[in-house]
Structure formats: structure tokens, C-alpha cells
Short mmCIF file of C-alpha atoms in Angstrom, two decimals:
data_model
loop_
_atom_site.label_atom_id
_atom_site.label_comp_id
_atom_site.label_asym_id
_atom_site.label_seq_id
_atom_site.Cartn_x
_atom_site.Cartn_y
_atom_site.Cartn_z
CA MET A 20 21.43 17.96 -15.22
CA SER A 21 21.42 16.24 -18.72
CA ASP A 22 21.29 12.79 -17.40
CA HIS A 23 18.98 12.94 -14.40
CA PRO A 24 16.81 9.80 -14.07
CA LYS A 25 13.56 9.62 -15.73
CA THR A 26 10.39 9.90 -13.69
CA PRO A 27 9.18 6.29 -13.19
CA VAL A 28 6.32 5.40 -15.40
CA VAL A 29 3.15 5.49 -13.28
CA PRO A 30 0.68 2.66 -14.06
CA VAL A 31 -2.83 3.79 -14.78
CA VAL A 32 -4.16 0.36 -13.99
CA PRO A 33 -3.79 -1.29 -10.60
CA VAL A 34 -1.53 -4.31 -10.35
CA GLU A 35 -3.73 -7.30 -10.92
CA ALA A 36 -5.25 -9.71 -8.45
CA PHE A 37 -2.85 -12.68 -8.73
CA GLU A 38 -3.85 -16.24 -7.69
CA PRO A 39 -3.19 -16.61 -3.98
CA PRO A 40 -1.06 -17.38 -2.22
CA TYR A 41 1.49 -14.61 -3.07
CA TYR A 42 3.31 -12.00 -1.06
CA VAL A 43 2.96 -8.28 -0.57
CA ALA A 44 5.61 -6.06 1.00
CA VAL A 45 4.08 -2.86 2.16
CA PHE A 46 6.75 -0.18 2.69
CA THR A 47 5.50 3.10 4.13
CA SER A 48 7.95 5.96 4.64
CA VAL A 49 8.54 9.57 5.46
CA ARG A 50 11.73 10.97 3.83
CA SER A 51 14.34 13.15 5.50
CA GLN A 52 15.87 16.39 4.28
CA GLU A 53 18.88 14.53 2.79
CA GLN A 54 17.81 13.35 -0.62
CA ASP A 55 21.14 13.44 -2.51
CA GLY A 56 21.18 10.37 -4.69
CA TYR A 57 17.74 9.12 -3.68
CA GLY A 58 16.21 9.58 -7.19
CA GLU A 59 19.01 7.66 -8.97
CA THR A 60 18.94 4.87 -6.44
CA SER A 61 15.17 4.52 -6.41
CA ALA A 62 15.13 4.30 -10.25
CA ARG A 63 17.88 1.72 -10.16
CA MET A 64 16.03 -0.34 -7.54
CA GLU A 65 12.85 -0.27 -9.63
CA GLU A 66 14.85 -1.76 -12.51
CA LEU A 67 16.85 -4.23 -10.41
CA VAL A 68 13.84 -5.78 -8.70
CA LYS A 69 12.44 -6.79 -12.09
CA ASP A 70 15.24 -9.33 -12.37
CA VAL A 71 14.21 -11.06 -9.18
CA PRO A 72 12.67 -14.46 -10.00
CA GLY A 73 9.11 -14.42 -8.53
CA TYR A 74 8.84 -10.62 -8.75
CA LEU A 75 5.19 -9.74 -9.81
CA GLY A 76 4.91 -6.02 -9.66
CA MET A 77 5.18 -2.83 -7.67
CA GLU A 78 3.05 0.28 -6.99
CA HIS A 79 4.05 3.58 -5.40
CA ALA A 80 2.11 6.69 -4.37
CA GLN A 81 2.81 9.63 -2.09
CA THR A 82 0.78 12.14 -0.11
CA PRO A 83 1.37 15.84 -0.38
CA GLY A 84 2.40 15.59 3.26
CA GLY A 85 5.25 13.29 2.39
CA LEU A 86 4.10 9.87 3.36
CA GLY A 87 5.12 7.37 0.66
CA ILE A 88 3.45 3.98 0.20
CA THR A 89 5.22 1.33 -1.88
CA VAL A 90 3.70 -2.10 -2.34
CA GLY A 91 5.73 -4.85 -3.89
CA TYR A 92 4.16 -8.08 -5.05
CA PHE A 93 6.09 -11.42 -5.06
CA ARG A 94 5.25 -14.99 -5.93
CA ASP A 95 6.52 -16.45 -2.66
CA ALA A 96 8.64 -15.92 0.41
CA ASP A 97 11.79 -16.96 -1.41
CA ALA A 98 11.36 -14.22 -4.00
CA LEU A 99 11.15 -11.75 -1.19
CA THR A 100 14.20 -13.05 0.49
CA ARG A 101 16.14 -12.87 -2.75
CA TRP A 102 15.14 -9.19 -3.04
CA ARG A 103 15.71 -8.33 0.57
CA THR A 104 19.19 -9.86 0.53
CA ASP A 105 20.23 -8.60 -2.92
CA ALA A 106 23.77 -7.01 -2.43
CA GLU A 107 23.00 -3.84 -4.24
CA HIS A 108 19.65 -3.52 -2.57
CA ARG A 109 21.29 -4.00 0.82
CA VAL A 110 23.59 -1.05 0.15
CA ALA A 111 20.58 1.00 -0.74
CA GLN A 112 18.78 -0.05 2.39
CA ARG A 113 21.73 1.03 4.51
CA ARG A 114 21.95 4.34 2.71
CA GLY A 115 18.20 4.82 3.17
CA ARG A 116 18.47 4.43 6.97
CA ALA A 117 21.63 6.64 7.10
CA GLU A 118 20.36 9.47 4.92
CA TRP A 119 17.03 9.32 3.01
CA TYR A 120 14.40 8.20 5.53
CA GLU A 121 13.12 9.91 8.68
CA SER A 122 11.00 6.83 9.47
CA TYR A 123 9.56 3.88 7.74
CA THR A 124 7.53 0.65 8.46
CA LEU A 125 7.68 -2.57 6.51
CA HIS A 126 4.82 -5.08 6.62
CA VAL A 127 5.46 -8.45 4.92
CA ALA A 128 2.25 -10.42 4.39
CA LYS A 129 0.95 -13.51 2.55
CA VAL A 130 -2.08 -12.78 0.46
CA GLU A 131 -5.04 -15.10 1.27
CA ARG A 132 -7.60 -13.61 -1.21
CA SER A 133 -7.75 -10.93 -3.79
CA HIS A 134 -10.09 -9.68 -6.43
CA GLY A 135 -10.11 -7.14 -9.15
CA PHE A 136 -12.79 -5.00 -10.65
CA THR A 137 -12.68 -3.24 -14.00
CA ARG A 138 -15.61 -1.14 -15.23
CA ALA A 139 -15.29 -1.95 -18.90
CA GLU A 140 -14.86 -5.61 -18.53
CA THR A 141 -15.06 -7.65 -15.31
CA ARG A 142 -13.56 -10.85 -16.77
CA ARG A 143 -10.63 -10.60 -14.44
CA ASP A 144 -12.70 -11.75 -11.51
CA PRO A 145 -16.49 -11.58 -11.53
CA ARG A 146 -16.75 -12.02 -7.77
CA ALA A 147 -16.22 -8.33 -7.33
CA ASP A 148 -17.85 -7.95 -4.00
CA MET B 6 -19.49 24.79 -1.81
CA SER B 7 -19.72 25.91 1.74
CA ASP B 8 -19.91 22.44 3.31
CA HIS B 9 -17.51 20.27 1.18
CA PRO B 10 -15.76 17.64 3.29
CA LYS B 11 -12.48 18.47 4.86
CA THR B 12 -9.34 17.01 3.41
CA PRO B 13 -8.55 13.91 5.46
CA VAL B 14 -5.66 14.59 7.87
CA VAL B 15 -2.55 12.96 6.47
CA PRO B 16 -0.31 11.14 8.99
CA VAL B 17 3.28 12.28 8.89
CA VAL B 18 4.49 9.12 10.58
CA PRO B 19 3.90 5.74 9.00
CA VAL B 20 1.49 3.38 10.76
CA GLU B 21 3.56 1.32 13.23
CA ALA B 22 4.78 -2.20 12.89
CA PHE B 23 2.30 -4.14 15.02
CA GLU B 24 3.07 -7.47 16.53
CA PRO B 25 2.34 -10.19 13.89
CA PRO B 26 0.08 -11.80 12.98
CA TYR B 27 -2.25 -9.04 11.80
CA TYR B 28 -3.91 -8.30 8.49
CA VAL B 29 -3.40 -5.75 5.77
CA ALA B 30 -5.98 -4.96 3.17
CA VAL B 31 -4.28 -3.33 0.09
CA PHE B 32 -6.81 -1.55 -2.10
CA THR B 33 -5.42 0.05 -5.28
CA SER B 34 -7.73 1.99 -7.51
CA VAL B 35 -8.21 4.30 -10.47
CA ARG B 36 -11.17 6.58 -10.25
CA SER B 37 -13.71 7.30 -12.96
CA GLN B 38 -14.94 10.58 -14.16
CA GLU B 39 -18.06 10.32 -11.90
CA GLN B 40 -16.98 11.59 -8.45
CA ASP B 41 -20.32 13.03 -7.15
CA GLY B 42 -20.54 12.15 -3.50
CA TYR B 43 -17.18 10.40 -3.41
CA GLY B 44 -15.49 12.83 -0.99
CA GLU B 45 -18.33 12.68 1.50
CA THR B 46 -18.58 8.89 1.47
CA SER B 47 -14.84 8.56 1.68
CA ALA B 48 -14.62 10.79 4.72
CA ARG B 49 -17.55 8.95 6.26
CA MET B 50 -15.92 5.54 5.71
CA GLU B 51 -12.64 6.84 7.29
CA GLU B 52 -14.65 7.59 10.41
CA LEU B 53 -16.82 4.53 10.37
CA VAL B 54 -13.92 2.11 10.18
CA LYS B 55 -12.52 3.41 13.33
CA ASP B 56 -15.47 1.81 15.16
CA VAL B 57 -14.64 -1.61 13.91
CA PRO B 58 -13.33 -3.81 16.80
CA GLY B 59 -9.80 -4.82 15.68
CA TYR B 60 -9.21 -1.87 13.43
CA LEU B 61 -5.63 -0.71 13.75
CA GLY B 62 -5.10 2.06 11.20
CA MET B 63 -5.19 3.20 7.61
CA GLU B 64 -2.90 4.95 5.18
CA HIS B 65 -3.74 6.45 1.74
CA ALA B 66 -1.66 8.05 -1.00
CA GLN B 67 -2.27 8.83 -4.63
CA THR B 68 -0.06 9.34 -7.73
CA PRO B 69 -0.48 12.41 -9.92
CA GLY B 70 -1.60 9.89 -12.58
CA GLY B 71 -4.59 8.92 -10.51
CA LEU B 72 -3.61 5.60 -8.92
CA GLY B 73 -4.68 5.48 -5.32
CA ILE B 74 -3.25 3.18 -2.72
CA THR B 75 -5.15 2.61 0.48
CA VAL B 76 -3.78 0.22 3.16
CA GLY B 77 -5.97 -0.82 6.07
CA TYR B 78 -4.50 -2.62 9.13
CA PHE B 79 -6.68 -5.00 11.14
CA ARG B 80 -5.92 -7.24 14.19
CA ASP B 81 -7.47 -10.35 12.67
CA ALA B 82 -9.60 -11.79 9.83
CA ASP B 83 -12.75 -11.25 11.90
CA ALA B 84 -12.07 -7.50 12.08
CA LEU B 85 -11.73 -7.42 8.30
CA THR B 86 -14.93 -9.42 7.82
CA ARG B 87 -16.82 -7.02 10.09
CA TRP B 88 -15.61 -4.10 8.01
CA ARG B 89 -16.21 -5.78 4.66
CA THR B 90 -19.77 -6.65 5.61
CA ASP B 91 -20.70 -3.49 7.43
CA ALA B 92 -24.08 -2.41 5.93
CA GLU B 93 -23.04 1.25 5.29
CA HIS B 94 -19.74 0.16 3.82
CA ARG B 95 -21.53 -2.27 1.52
CA VAL B 96 -23.67 0.50 0.12
CA ALA B 97 -20.51 2.50 -0.48
CA GLN B 98 -18.79 -0.43 -2.11
CA ARG B 99 -21.73 -0.90 -4.50
CA ARG B 100 -21.75 2.77 -5.36
CA GLY B 101 -18.03 2.68 -5.83
CA ARG B 102 -18.38 -0.02 -8.57
CA ALA B 103 -21.35 1.71 -10.17
CA GLU B 104 -19.84 5.20 -10.25
CA TRP B 105 -16.55 6.13 -8.63
CA TYR B 106 -14.02 3.43 -9.75
CA GLU B 107 -12.71 2.75 -13.19
CA SER B 108 -10.83 -0.27 -11.82
CA TYR B 109 -9.51 -1.52 -8.51
CA THR B 110 -7.75 -4.47 -6.92
CA LEU B 111 -8.00 -5.70 -3.37
CA HIS B 112 -5.34 -7.89 -1.78
CA VAL B 113 -6.11 -9.33 1.67
CA ALA B 114 -2.99 -10.59 3.45
CA LYS B 115 -1.79 -11.87 6.77
CA VAL B 116 1.29 -10.10 8.00
CA GLU B 117 4.07 -12.55 8.99
CA ARG B 118 6.77 -10.08 9.86
CA SER B 119 7.12 -6.27 10.29
CA HIS B 120 9.59 -3.81 11.46
CA GLY B 121 9.79 -0.01 11.89
CA PHE B 122 12.68 2.46 11.70
CA THR B 123 12.76 5.97 13.11
CA ARG B 124 15.84 8.16 12.74
CA ALA B 125 15.68 9.86 16.00
CA GLU B 126 14.88 6.87 18.09
CA THR B 127 15.02 3.25 16.95
CA ARG B 128 13.36 1.92 20.10
CA ARG B 129 10.41 0.62 18.16
CA ASP B 130 12.39 -2.14 16.68
CA PRO B 131 16.22 -2.21 16.63
CA ARG B 132 16.33 -4.99 14.00
CA ALA B 133 15.92 -2.46 11.25
CA ASP B 134 17.56 -4.52 8.51
#
């Protein structure tokens, strides 16, 4: 395949601790045996979400056992609604339930406090306890 | 090493969608080069947190690039406070900052809505869109 989607660039620094309140969407999933088109759609969604006003960032990791954890960060509930109801995203959601996911859980939550720690420089938030 | 800690058992089903409100603690981290004792402490914390009244569950995954995502689920803010201030956990937190983590971010958030989807049976929550 000459044009298969690039592997998403994995951040080596955690998404920052934004100023609360903001929203996190925690999406945990186990994929099915049917993965045709998943990679392309996933890469497309990763690009598309960046256009959502209020989108702050996203992180994804996966266990060897197949549990995936995706965390999306959004400025407010409206931003999340825009992403949830995006027409192209809705098509992807439907296809996900029909084909790609064995099971998933979505938790939408309002961040009340956050802090970050960086070894080299703790300027981001010195209250790192 | 004859007594190195067992690899934590990885769930093959996502943690369920509990009845809101409940809390999620999203901890994202990049580890340092110093990992002496990390495995033992991590395994111990995974056991210890289960004793916290109001603890609901935990999930962890890691990218090949080294970004770890841990999500803890708690019934209420008090449960999270109990865990955050647990004496043994505090020692682990301090050691984490001194040795094991290059950087991390913690987001503590109150879940406002959640839903689950399971291919074989959607009884958990049929509103899976």
C-alpha cells in the first residue's frame, strides 16, 4: 500500500494542565476483528478534531491486550458537542459500532483541578503535590 | 530476578459507564531513566487503591513512545482525597517525582455523562450514540 496513513505522531510530553474548568472525554475501547478502514478513519478524525473551536488536545495509548484509552481535552461543553455532532464524526461513530469496536465506554467530565510536573523545569505549576 | 513483580492483569473489557456523578483522575506521564523500584511500587499501589472506599476501577495503557495514561474512577471527591492523601501513596508520589517521572499531568474531573457499548449485548446502555 503506497498511500497507507502515517502512524500518528505520539507526543513524548503529556498534554498540559490547562486552567480549569475544561472538559475531558475519556474513551476506552476494545476493538473487534473487523478493522477495514479503521486506520484511515482514525487518522482522519485526528485531523478533523483539530478544527473544532475549543479543542485543546488528545492522547492515545493501548495495552498489548487490546484495551485502548483515548483522552480528548476541550475548553467547554459546547466544544465537545460540536465534535460529538460533527457530521463526518457521526458517520465514523456509526461505523465504529457496526464494525470496529467490540465494546467501549465514554466518560465525559468537567475538570475541577489539574497540575503538571516536569523534572527539568517545574514552572508549569509548582504545586506538584 | 526471581521475584520481580507480575505484570498487572490487563482488563479486556473497558471499565463500565457508572451512574453520574462520579470522578475520573486522568494521569498522563513520561517516565525517566530511573526505574528502580517502580514496578514493585506500581503493583503495590494497584492493590492499595482497591481498599479506598469509593474506588470504582482503574485502567492503564502505554504508547511505544513511552507516554502512559492511567485513568482512575472514584465515586466522589472524598474517595479521591482519601487516595491522594493515603500515607503510603504519598511516599510513592514523592519518589515518583524524585526518580521515576520525567513529566506528568493530572486532571481531576467530575463525570457528567457516560455511556457504554457492547457488541454482543447493548443492555448496559442502549443510548449508544
